[in-house]
Coordinates of C-alpha atoms in Angstrom, one line a residue:
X4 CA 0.0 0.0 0.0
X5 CA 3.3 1.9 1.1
X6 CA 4.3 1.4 -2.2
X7 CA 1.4 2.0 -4.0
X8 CA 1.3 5.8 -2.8
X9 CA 4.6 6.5 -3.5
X10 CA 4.3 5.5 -7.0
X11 CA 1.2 7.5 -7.3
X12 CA 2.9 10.8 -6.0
X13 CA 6.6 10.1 -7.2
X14 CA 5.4 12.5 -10.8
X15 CA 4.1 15.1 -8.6
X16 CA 7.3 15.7 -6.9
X17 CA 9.2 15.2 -10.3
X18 CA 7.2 18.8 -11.2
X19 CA 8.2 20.6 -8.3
X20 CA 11.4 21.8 -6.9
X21 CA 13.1 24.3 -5.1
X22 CA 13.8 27.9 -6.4
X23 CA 16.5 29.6 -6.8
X24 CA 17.2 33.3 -6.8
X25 CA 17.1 33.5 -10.1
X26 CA 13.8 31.6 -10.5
X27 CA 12.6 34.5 -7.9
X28 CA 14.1 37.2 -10.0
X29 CA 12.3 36.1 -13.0
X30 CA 8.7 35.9 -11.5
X31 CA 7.4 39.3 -13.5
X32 CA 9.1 37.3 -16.5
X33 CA 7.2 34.4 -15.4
X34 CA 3.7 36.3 -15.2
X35 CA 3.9 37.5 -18.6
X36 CA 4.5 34.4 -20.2
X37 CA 1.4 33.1 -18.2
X38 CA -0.9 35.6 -19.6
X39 CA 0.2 35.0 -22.8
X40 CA -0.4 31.4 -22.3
X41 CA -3.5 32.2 -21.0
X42 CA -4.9 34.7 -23.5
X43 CA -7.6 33.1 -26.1
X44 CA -6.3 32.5 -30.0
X45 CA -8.7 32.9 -32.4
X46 CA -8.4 30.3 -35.5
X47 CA -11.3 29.6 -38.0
X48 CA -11.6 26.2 -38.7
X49 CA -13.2 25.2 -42.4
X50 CA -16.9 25.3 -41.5
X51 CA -19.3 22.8 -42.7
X52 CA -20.5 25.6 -45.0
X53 CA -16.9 26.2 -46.6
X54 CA -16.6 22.5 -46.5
X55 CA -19.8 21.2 -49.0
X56 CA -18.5 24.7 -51.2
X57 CA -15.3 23.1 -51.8
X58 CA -15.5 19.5 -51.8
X59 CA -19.5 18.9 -53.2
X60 CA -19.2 22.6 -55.8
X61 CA -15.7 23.2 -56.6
X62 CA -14.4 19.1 -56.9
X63 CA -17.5 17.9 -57.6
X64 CA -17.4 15.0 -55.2
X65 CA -20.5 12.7 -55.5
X66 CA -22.0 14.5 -58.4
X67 CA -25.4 13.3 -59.7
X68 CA -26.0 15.4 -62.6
X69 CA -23.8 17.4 -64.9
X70 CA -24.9 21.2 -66.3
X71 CA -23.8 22.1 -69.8
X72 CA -23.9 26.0 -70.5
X73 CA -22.2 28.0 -72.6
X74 CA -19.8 25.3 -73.4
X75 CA -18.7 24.9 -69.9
X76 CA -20.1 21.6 -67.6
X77 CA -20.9 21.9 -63.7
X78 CA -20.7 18.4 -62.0
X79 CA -23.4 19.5 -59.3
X80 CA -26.4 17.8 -57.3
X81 CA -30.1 17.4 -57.5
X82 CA -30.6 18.3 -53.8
X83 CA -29.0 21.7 -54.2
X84 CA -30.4 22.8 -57.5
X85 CA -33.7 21.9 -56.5
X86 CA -33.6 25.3 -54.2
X87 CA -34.3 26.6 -58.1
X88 CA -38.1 26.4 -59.1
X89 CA -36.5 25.9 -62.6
X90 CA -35.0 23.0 -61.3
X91 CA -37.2 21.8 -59.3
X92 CA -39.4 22.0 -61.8
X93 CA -37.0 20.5 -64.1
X94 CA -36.4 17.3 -62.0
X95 CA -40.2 16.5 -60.6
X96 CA -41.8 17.4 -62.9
X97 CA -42.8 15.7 -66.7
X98 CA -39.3 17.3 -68.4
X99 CA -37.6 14.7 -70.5
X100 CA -34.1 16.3 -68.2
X101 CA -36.0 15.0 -65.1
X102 CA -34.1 11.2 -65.3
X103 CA -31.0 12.3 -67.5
X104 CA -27.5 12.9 -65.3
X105 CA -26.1 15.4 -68.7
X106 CA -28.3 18.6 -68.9
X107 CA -27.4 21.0 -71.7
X108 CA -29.5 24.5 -71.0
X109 CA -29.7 26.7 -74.1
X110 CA -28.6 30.2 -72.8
X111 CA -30.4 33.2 -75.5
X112 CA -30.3 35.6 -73.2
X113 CA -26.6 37.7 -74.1
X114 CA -26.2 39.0 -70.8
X115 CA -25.7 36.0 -69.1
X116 CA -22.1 35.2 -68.9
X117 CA -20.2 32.2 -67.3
X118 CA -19.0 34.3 -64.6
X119 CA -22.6 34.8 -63.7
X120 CA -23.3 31.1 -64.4
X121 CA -20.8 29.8 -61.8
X122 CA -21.9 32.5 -59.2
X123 CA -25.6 31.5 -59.5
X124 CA -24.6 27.2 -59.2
X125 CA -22.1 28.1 -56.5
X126 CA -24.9 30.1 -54.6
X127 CA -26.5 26.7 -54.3
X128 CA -23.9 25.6 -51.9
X129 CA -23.3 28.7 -50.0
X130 CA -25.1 31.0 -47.2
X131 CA -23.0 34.0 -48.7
X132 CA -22.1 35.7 -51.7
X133 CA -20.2 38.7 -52.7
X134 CA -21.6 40.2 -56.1
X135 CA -19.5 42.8 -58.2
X136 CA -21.4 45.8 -59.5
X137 CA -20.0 45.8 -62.8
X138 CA -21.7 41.9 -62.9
X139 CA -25.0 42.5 -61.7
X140 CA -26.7 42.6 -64.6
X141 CA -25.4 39.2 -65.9
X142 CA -25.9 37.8 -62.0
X143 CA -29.9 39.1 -62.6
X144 CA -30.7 37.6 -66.0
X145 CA -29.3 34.2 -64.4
X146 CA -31.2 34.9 -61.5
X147 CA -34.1 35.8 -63.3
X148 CA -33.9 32.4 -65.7
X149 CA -33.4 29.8 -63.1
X150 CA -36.1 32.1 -61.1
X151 CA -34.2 32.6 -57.6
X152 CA -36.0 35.2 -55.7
X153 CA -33.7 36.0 -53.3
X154 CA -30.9 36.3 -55.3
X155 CA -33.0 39.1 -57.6
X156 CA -33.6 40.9 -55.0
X157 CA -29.8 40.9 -53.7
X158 CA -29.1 42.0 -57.0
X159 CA -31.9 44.6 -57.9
X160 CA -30.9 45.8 -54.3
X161 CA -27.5 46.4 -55.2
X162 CA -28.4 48.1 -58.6
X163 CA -30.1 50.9 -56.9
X164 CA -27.6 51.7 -54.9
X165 CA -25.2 52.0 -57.8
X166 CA -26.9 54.2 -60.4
X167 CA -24.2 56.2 -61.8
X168 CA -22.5 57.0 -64.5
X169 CA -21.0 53.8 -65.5
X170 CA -24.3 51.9 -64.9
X171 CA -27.6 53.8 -65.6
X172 CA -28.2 53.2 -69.2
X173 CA -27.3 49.6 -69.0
X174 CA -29.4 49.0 -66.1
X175 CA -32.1 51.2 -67.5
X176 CA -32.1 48.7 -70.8
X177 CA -31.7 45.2 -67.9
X178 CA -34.7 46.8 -66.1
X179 CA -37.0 47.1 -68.5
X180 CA -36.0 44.0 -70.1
X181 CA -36.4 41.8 -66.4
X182 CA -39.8 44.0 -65.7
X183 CA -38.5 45.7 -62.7
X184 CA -40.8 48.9 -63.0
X185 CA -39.7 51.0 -59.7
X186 CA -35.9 50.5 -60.5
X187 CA -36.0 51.0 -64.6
X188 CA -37.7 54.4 -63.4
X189 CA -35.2 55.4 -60.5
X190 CA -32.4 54.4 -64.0
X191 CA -34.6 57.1 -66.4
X192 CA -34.9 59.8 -63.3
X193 CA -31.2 60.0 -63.2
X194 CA -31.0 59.9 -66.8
X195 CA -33.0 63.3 -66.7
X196 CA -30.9 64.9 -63.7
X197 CA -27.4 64.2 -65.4
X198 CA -28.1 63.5 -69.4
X199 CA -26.6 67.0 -69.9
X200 CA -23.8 67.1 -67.4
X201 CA -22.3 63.4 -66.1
X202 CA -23.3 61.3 -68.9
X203 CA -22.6 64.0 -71.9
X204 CA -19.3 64.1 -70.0
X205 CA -18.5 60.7 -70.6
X206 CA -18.5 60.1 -74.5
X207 CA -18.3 56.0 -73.4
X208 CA -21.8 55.7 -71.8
X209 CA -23.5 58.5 -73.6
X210 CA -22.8 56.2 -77.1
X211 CA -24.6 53.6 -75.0
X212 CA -27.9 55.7 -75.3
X213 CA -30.1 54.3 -78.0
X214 CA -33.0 56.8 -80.2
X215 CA -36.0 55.5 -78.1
X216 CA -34.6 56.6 -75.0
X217 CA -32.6 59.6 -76.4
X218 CA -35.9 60.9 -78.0
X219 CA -38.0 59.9 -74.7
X220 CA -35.2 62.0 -72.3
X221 CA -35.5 64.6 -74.8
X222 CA -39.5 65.0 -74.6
X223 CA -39.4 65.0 -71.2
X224 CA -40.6 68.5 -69.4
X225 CA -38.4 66.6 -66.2
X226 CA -35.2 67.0 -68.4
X227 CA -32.6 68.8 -66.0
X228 CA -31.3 71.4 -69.0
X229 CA -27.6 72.6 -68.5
X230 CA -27.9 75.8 -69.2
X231 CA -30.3 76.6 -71.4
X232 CA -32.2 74.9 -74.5
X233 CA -29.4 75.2 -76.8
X234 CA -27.3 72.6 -74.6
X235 CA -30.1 69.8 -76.0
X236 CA -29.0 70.4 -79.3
X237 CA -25.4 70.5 -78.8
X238 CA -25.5 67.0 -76.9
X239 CA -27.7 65.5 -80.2
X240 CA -24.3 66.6 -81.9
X241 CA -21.6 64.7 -79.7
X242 CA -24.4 61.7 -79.5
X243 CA -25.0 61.5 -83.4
X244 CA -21.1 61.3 -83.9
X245 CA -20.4 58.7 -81.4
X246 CA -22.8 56.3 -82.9
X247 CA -22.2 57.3 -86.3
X248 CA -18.0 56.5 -85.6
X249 CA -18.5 53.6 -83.2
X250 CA -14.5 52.7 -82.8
X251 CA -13.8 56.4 -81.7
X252 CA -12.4 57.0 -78.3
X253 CA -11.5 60.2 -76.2
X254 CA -12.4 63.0 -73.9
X255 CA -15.6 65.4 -73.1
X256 CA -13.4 68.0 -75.4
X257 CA -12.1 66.1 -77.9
X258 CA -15.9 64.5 -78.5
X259 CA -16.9 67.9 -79.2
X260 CA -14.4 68.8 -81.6
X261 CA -14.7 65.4 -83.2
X262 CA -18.4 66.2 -83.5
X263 CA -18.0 69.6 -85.0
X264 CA -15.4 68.7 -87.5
X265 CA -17.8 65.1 -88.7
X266 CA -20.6 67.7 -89.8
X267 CA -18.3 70.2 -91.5
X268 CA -17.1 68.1 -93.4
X269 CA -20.3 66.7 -94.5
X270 CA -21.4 68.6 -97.0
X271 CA -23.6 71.3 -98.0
X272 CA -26.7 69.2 -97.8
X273 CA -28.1 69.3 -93.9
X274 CA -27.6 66.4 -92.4
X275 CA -31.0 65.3 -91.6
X276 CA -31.7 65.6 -95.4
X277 CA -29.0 62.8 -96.6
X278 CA -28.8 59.4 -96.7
X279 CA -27.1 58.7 -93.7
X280 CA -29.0 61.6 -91.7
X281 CA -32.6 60.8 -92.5
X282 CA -32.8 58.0 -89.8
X283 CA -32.2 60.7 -87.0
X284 CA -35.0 62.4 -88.1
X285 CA -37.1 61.7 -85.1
X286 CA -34.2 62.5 -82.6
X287 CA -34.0 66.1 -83.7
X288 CA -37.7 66.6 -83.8
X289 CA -37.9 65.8 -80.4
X290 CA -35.8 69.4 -79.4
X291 CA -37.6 72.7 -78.9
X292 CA -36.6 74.3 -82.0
X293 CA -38.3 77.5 -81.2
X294 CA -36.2 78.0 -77.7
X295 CA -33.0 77.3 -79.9
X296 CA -33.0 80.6 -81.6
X297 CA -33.0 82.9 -78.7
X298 CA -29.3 84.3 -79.4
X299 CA -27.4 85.2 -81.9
X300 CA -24.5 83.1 -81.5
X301 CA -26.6 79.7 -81.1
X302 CA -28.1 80.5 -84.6
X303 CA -24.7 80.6 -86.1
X304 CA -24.2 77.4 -84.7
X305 CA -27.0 76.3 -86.5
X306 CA -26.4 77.6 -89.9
X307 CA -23.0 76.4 -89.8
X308 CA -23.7 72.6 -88.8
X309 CA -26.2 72.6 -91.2
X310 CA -27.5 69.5 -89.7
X311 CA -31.6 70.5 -89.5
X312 CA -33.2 71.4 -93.1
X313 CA -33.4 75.1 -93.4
X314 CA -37.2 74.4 -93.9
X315 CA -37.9 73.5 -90.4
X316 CA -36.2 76.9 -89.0
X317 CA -37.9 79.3 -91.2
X318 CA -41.5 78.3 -90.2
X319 CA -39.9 78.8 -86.4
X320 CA -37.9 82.2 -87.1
X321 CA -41.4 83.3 -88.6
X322 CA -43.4 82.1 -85.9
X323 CA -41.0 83.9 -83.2
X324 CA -41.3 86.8 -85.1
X325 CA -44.7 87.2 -85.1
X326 CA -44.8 86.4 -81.6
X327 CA -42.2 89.1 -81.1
X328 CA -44.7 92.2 -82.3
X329 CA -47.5 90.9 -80.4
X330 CA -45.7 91.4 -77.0
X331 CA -44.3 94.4 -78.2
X332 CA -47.4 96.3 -79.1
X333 CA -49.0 94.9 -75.9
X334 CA -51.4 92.4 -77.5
X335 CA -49.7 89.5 -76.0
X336 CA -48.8 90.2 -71.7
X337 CA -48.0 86.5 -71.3
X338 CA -49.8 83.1 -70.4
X339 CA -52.6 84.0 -67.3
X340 CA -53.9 80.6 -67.7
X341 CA -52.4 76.7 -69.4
X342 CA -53.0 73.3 -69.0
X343 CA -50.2 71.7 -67.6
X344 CA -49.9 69.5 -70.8
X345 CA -49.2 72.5 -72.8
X346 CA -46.7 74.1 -70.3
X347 CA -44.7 70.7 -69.9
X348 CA -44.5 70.5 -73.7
X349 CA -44.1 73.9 -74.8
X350 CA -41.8 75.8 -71.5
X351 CA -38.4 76.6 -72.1
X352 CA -36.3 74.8 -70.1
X353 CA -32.7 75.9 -68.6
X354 CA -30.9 74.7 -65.5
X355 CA -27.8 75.5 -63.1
X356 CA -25.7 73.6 -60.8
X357 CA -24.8 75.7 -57.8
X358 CA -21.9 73.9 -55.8
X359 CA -22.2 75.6 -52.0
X360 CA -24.0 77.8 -50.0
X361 CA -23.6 81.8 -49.5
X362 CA -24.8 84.6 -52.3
X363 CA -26.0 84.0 -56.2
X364 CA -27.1 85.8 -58.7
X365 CA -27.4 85.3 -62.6
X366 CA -29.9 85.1 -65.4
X367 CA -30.1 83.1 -68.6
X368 CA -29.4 84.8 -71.3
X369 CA -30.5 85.7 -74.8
X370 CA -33.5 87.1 -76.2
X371 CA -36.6 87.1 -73.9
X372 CA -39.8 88.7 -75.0
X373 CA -38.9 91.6 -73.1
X374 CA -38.2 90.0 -70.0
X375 CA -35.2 90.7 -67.7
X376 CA -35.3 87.9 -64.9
X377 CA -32.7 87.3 -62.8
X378 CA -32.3 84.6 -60.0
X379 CA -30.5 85.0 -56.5
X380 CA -30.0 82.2 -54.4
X381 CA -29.2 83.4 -50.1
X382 CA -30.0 81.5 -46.9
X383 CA -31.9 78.9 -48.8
X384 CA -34.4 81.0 -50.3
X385 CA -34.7 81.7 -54.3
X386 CA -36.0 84.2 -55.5
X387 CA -37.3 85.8 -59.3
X388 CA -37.1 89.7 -60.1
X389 CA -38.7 91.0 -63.3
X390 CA -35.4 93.6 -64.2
X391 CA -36.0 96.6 -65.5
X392 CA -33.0 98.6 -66.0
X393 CA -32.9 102.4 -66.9
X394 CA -30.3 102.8 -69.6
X395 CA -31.3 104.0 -73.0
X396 CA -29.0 100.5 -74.3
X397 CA -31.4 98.0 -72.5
X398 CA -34.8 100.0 -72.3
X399 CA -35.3 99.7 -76.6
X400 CA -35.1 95.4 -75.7
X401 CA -37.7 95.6 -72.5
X402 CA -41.2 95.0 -73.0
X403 CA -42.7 98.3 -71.9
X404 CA -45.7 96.5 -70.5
X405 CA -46.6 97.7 -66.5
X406 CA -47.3 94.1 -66.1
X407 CA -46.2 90.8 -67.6
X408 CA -47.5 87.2 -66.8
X409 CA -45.1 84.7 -66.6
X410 CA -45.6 80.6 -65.9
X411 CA -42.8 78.7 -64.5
X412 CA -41.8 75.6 -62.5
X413 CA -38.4 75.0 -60.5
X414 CA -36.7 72.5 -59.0
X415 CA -33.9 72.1 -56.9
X416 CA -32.4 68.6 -56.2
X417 CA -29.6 68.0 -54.0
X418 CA -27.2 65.5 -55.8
X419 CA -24.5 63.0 -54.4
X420 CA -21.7 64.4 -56.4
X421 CA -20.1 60.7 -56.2
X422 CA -22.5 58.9 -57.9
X423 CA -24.9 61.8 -58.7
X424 CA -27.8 60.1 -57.2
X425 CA -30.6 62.4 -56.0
X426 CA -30.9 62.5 -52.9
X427 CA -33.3 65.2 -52.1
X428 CA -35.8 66.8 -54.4
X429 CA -38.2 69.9 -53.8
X430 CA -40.0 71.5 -56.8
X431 CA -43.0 74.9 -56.6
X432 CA -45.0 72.9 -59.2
X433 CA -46.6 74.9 -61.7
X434 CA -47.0 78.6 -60.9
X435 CA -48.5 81.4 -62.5
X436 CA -47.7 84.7 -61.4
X437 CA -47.9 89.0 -62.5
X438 CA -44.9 90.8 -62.2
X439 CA -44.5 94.6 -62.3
X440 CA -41.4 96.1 -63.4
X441 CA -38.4 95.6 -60.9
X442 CA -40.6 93.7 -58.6
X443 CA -39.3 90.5 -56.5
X444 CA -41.1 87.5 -55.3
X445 CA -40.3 84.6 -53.4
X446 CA -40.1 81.7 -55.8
X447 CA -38.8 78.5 -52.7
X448 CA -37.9 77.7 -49.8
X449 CA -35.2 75.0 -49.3
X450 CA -35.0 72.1 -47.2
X451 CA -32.8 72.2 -44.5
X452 CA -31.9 68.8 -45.4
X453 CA -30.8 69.6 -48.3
X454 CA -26.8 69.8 -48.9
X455 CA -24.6 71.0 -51.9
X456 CA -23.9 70.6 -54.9
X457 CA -27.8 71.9 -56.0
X458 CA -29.0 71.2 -59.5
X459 CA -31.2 73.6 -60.4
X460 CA -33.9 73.2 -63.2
X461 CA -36.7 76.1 -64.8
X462 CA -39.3 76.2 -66.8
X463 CA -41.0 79.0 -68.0
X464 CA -43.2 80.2 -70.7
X465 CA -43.4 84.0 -70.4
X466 CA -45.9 84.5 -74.0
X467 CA -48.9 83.1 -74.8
X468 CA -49.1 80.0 -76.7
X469 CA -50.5 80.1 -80.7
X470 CA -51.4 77.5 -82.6
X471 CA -49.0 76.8 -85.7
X472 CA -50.9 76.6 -89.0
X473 CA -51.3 73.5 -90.6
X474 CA -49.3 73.6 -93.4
X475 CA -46.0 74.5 -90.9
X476 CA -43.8 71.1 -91.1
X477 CA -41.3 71.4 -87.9
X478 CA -41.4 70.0 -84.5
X479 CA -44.3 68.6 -82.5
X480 CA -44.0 70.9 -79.9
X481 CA -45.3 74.7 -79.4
X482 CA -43.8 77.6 -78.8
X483 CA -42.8 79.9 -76.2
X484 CA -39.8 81.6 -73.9
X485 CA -36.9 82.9 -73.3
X486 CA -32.6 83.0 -72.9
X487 CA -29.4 81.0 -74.4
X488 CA -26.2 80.5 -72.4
X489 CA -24.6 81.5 -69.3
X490 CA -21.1 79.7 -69.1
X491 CA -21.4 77.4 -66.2
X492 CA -18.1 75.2 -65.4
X493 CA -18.0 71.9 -67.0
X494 CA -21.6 72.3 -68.4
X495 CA -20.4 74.3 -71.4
X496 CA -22.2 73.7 -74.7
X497 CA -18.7 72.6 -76.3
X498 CA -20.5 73.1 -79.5

């Protein structure tokens, strides 16, 4: 029994032993070391997730049916596709596929890719997945075919948040093609805020804008116009030349020189008459013609691009000149009453982007009806005031009329200059009011909310509208308003 103990404490006593002074003099040493060896260490080990990813998806281990796509195969399983309702589908159903173990799936749809193929299979096997922006659009048509709900709206989800530049027009086209209604109109609203600044910038994307939605942005009262009318036309320009020279490649400026030289050296025919013109016909009806004539140096753009048929501006320089006597011998004292259908299609629309906060003042320019109206921005508040200066130079161009009736609309959104995604919007509606000379009103009120840059677009129509006689072969929209161009930075015609 004596025996017995000992052996049973003899490792104990192997462990422990006498220190020495050394020992003693080491303890804070000794302490350290302890917490270390105390202190948790973190180390992932594979989960079973990672683990059915890499072994079941990525070596294909036990594989009961092979996907043929786009010339690639998948070796995958039954179990896991049938999280698909196309699969499932597909293997309880009637399907000749339901008992075969080699599936080949016709892909017609171009935007699916095999990068998108293998994201959407390996989704199967996985809790988590990271999607690039610049692949959404192929992720969601492979979503959409093999009808994975949550997977569409991952992707839809992520396509909102990354309207920009790069993205809008192709998600505009993916949206309306996958019958997404909300997002395919959040695509054409920033379409309308930055068509004439961001996008014209960026000769790439702006080529990626077909007619039907070019001619729909163009119709649209919504369009945010940098700076005035004239910039519509000017943008038609670069826009004709990049699809027209499809290999071309450069900047903002050198799109707009390219552009200007292609039609100079055309010909002496305008453009829209020839045989390669004649199928942008209905583009260029879609501008305002009669708000593109409003200064002097805008029409000498026009006559030397000779791009629209002199027949179409004559009928508008006649028009505008008739309208012209009218307010000045005091027949016409500008639109008291309009249905907004006729004001949306017939104002004249101009814009500004105003980058921070303090003092602003400026007009658009160019010939008016008689109307001076400038625009100051302070402490949130715009504001309208019918000029009338007092100088003999000024006074022959102002209407002499007491009182003058204006219509006009503005509004202000406050824009994400990263992305350029509205993120604040405020607009007066449709207002009507009577101006005396020099007097000021009130026009709105901004949010406090709302931060900086501002984009700023007006409408107005300051004359009465008049039906065009019948005979009169131009545009399909009316008549009406006022200025040209007030150089903004970077929203220059570059005409």
């Amino acid at each position: 029994m004596g025996n017995l103990a000992s052996s049973i404490s003899s490792p104990v006593k192997m462990l422990t032993r006498k220190r020495k002074h050394d020992d003693i003099n080491s303890d804070s040493g000794s302490d350290e070391s302890l917490d270390r060896l105390l202190m948790p260490k973190r180390k992932k080990l594979m989960t079973t997730t990672h683990y059915i990813y890499k072994a079941l998806y990525q070596e294909g281990q036990n594989s009961d049916v092979t996907i043929i796509a786009l010339n690639k195969e998948w070796k995958l399983h039954k179990v896991y596709l049938c999280q698909s309702h196309y699969f499932a589908s597909m293997f309880s159903g009637s399907w000749k596929e339901s008992d075969q173990e080699v599936i080949t799936i016709e892909i017609t749809d171009e935007n699916i890719t095999i990068k998108a193929l293998d994201l959407v299979f390996g989704s199967f096997y996985q809790d988590e997945i990271i999607i690039e922006p610049l692949n959404v659009v192929s992720i969601l048509a492979a979503a959409v075919l093999f009808q994975l709900e949550s997977l569409m709206t991952q992707a839809t989800e992520i396509m909102r948040e990354t309207i920009n530049v790069q993205t809008a027009v192709s998600y505009y086209y993916a949206t309306s093609q996958y019958g997404y209604k909300d997002l395919h109109k959040s695509c054409f609203n920033w379409l309308l805020v930055n068509l004439l600044g961001a996008l014209g910038d960026h000769p790439k994307y702006l080529r990626e804008v077909n007619q039907e939605l070019m001619i729909a942005l163009l119709n649209s009262p919504d369009l945010f116009v940098m700076q005035t009318e004239f910039a519509t036309y000017c943008i038609l320009k670069k826009w004709v030349f990049l699809i027209e020279n499809e290999n071309w490649t450069g900047s903002r400026d050198e799109c707009s020189d390219g552009a200007h030289n292609f039609f100079l050296e055309h010909g002496d025919v305008s453009y829209l008459n020839s045989t390669d013109g004649k199928k942008y016909e209905d583009v260029f009806r879609a501008l305002r013609l009669d708000h593109l004539i409003n200064h002097h140096y805008d029409v000498e753009i026009l006559e030397r691009d000779k791009i629209i048929p002199n027949e179409w501006l004559s009928n508008i320089y006649r028009h505008q000149w008739f309208q012209m006597l009218r307010i000045d011998q005091g027949i016409d004292k500008g639109p008291t009453e309009l249905p907004e259908d006729l004001f949306r299609k017939s104002c004249f629309r101009c814009g500004r982007v105003v980058l921070h906060d303090g003092y602003h003042l400026w007009r658009w320019t160019g010939f008016n009806f008689g109307l001076d109206l400038l625009v100051t921005y302070e402490k949130r508040l715009f504001k309208f005031k019918r000029n009338h200066r007092h100088d003999s130079v000024s006074q022959s161009s102002l209407s002499p009329t007491t009182k003058r009736h204006i219509a006009y609309r503005m509004t202000v959104a406050s824009v994400d200059y990263e992305q350029r995604q509205t993120k604040l919007m405020t607009t007066t509606g449709i207002k009507h009011v009577l101006l005396g000379k020099n007097e000021e009103i009130q026009v709105l009120q901004l949010e406090e909310e709302a931060t900086f840059p501002l984009f700023i677009s007006a409408n107005f129509m300051v004359i009465s509208p008049m039906d065009k006689s019948a005979d009169e072969k131009p545009t399909k929209t009316k008549i009406k308003t006022c200025g040209s161009s007030t150089q903004i930075p970077s929203f220059s015609h570059n005409c």
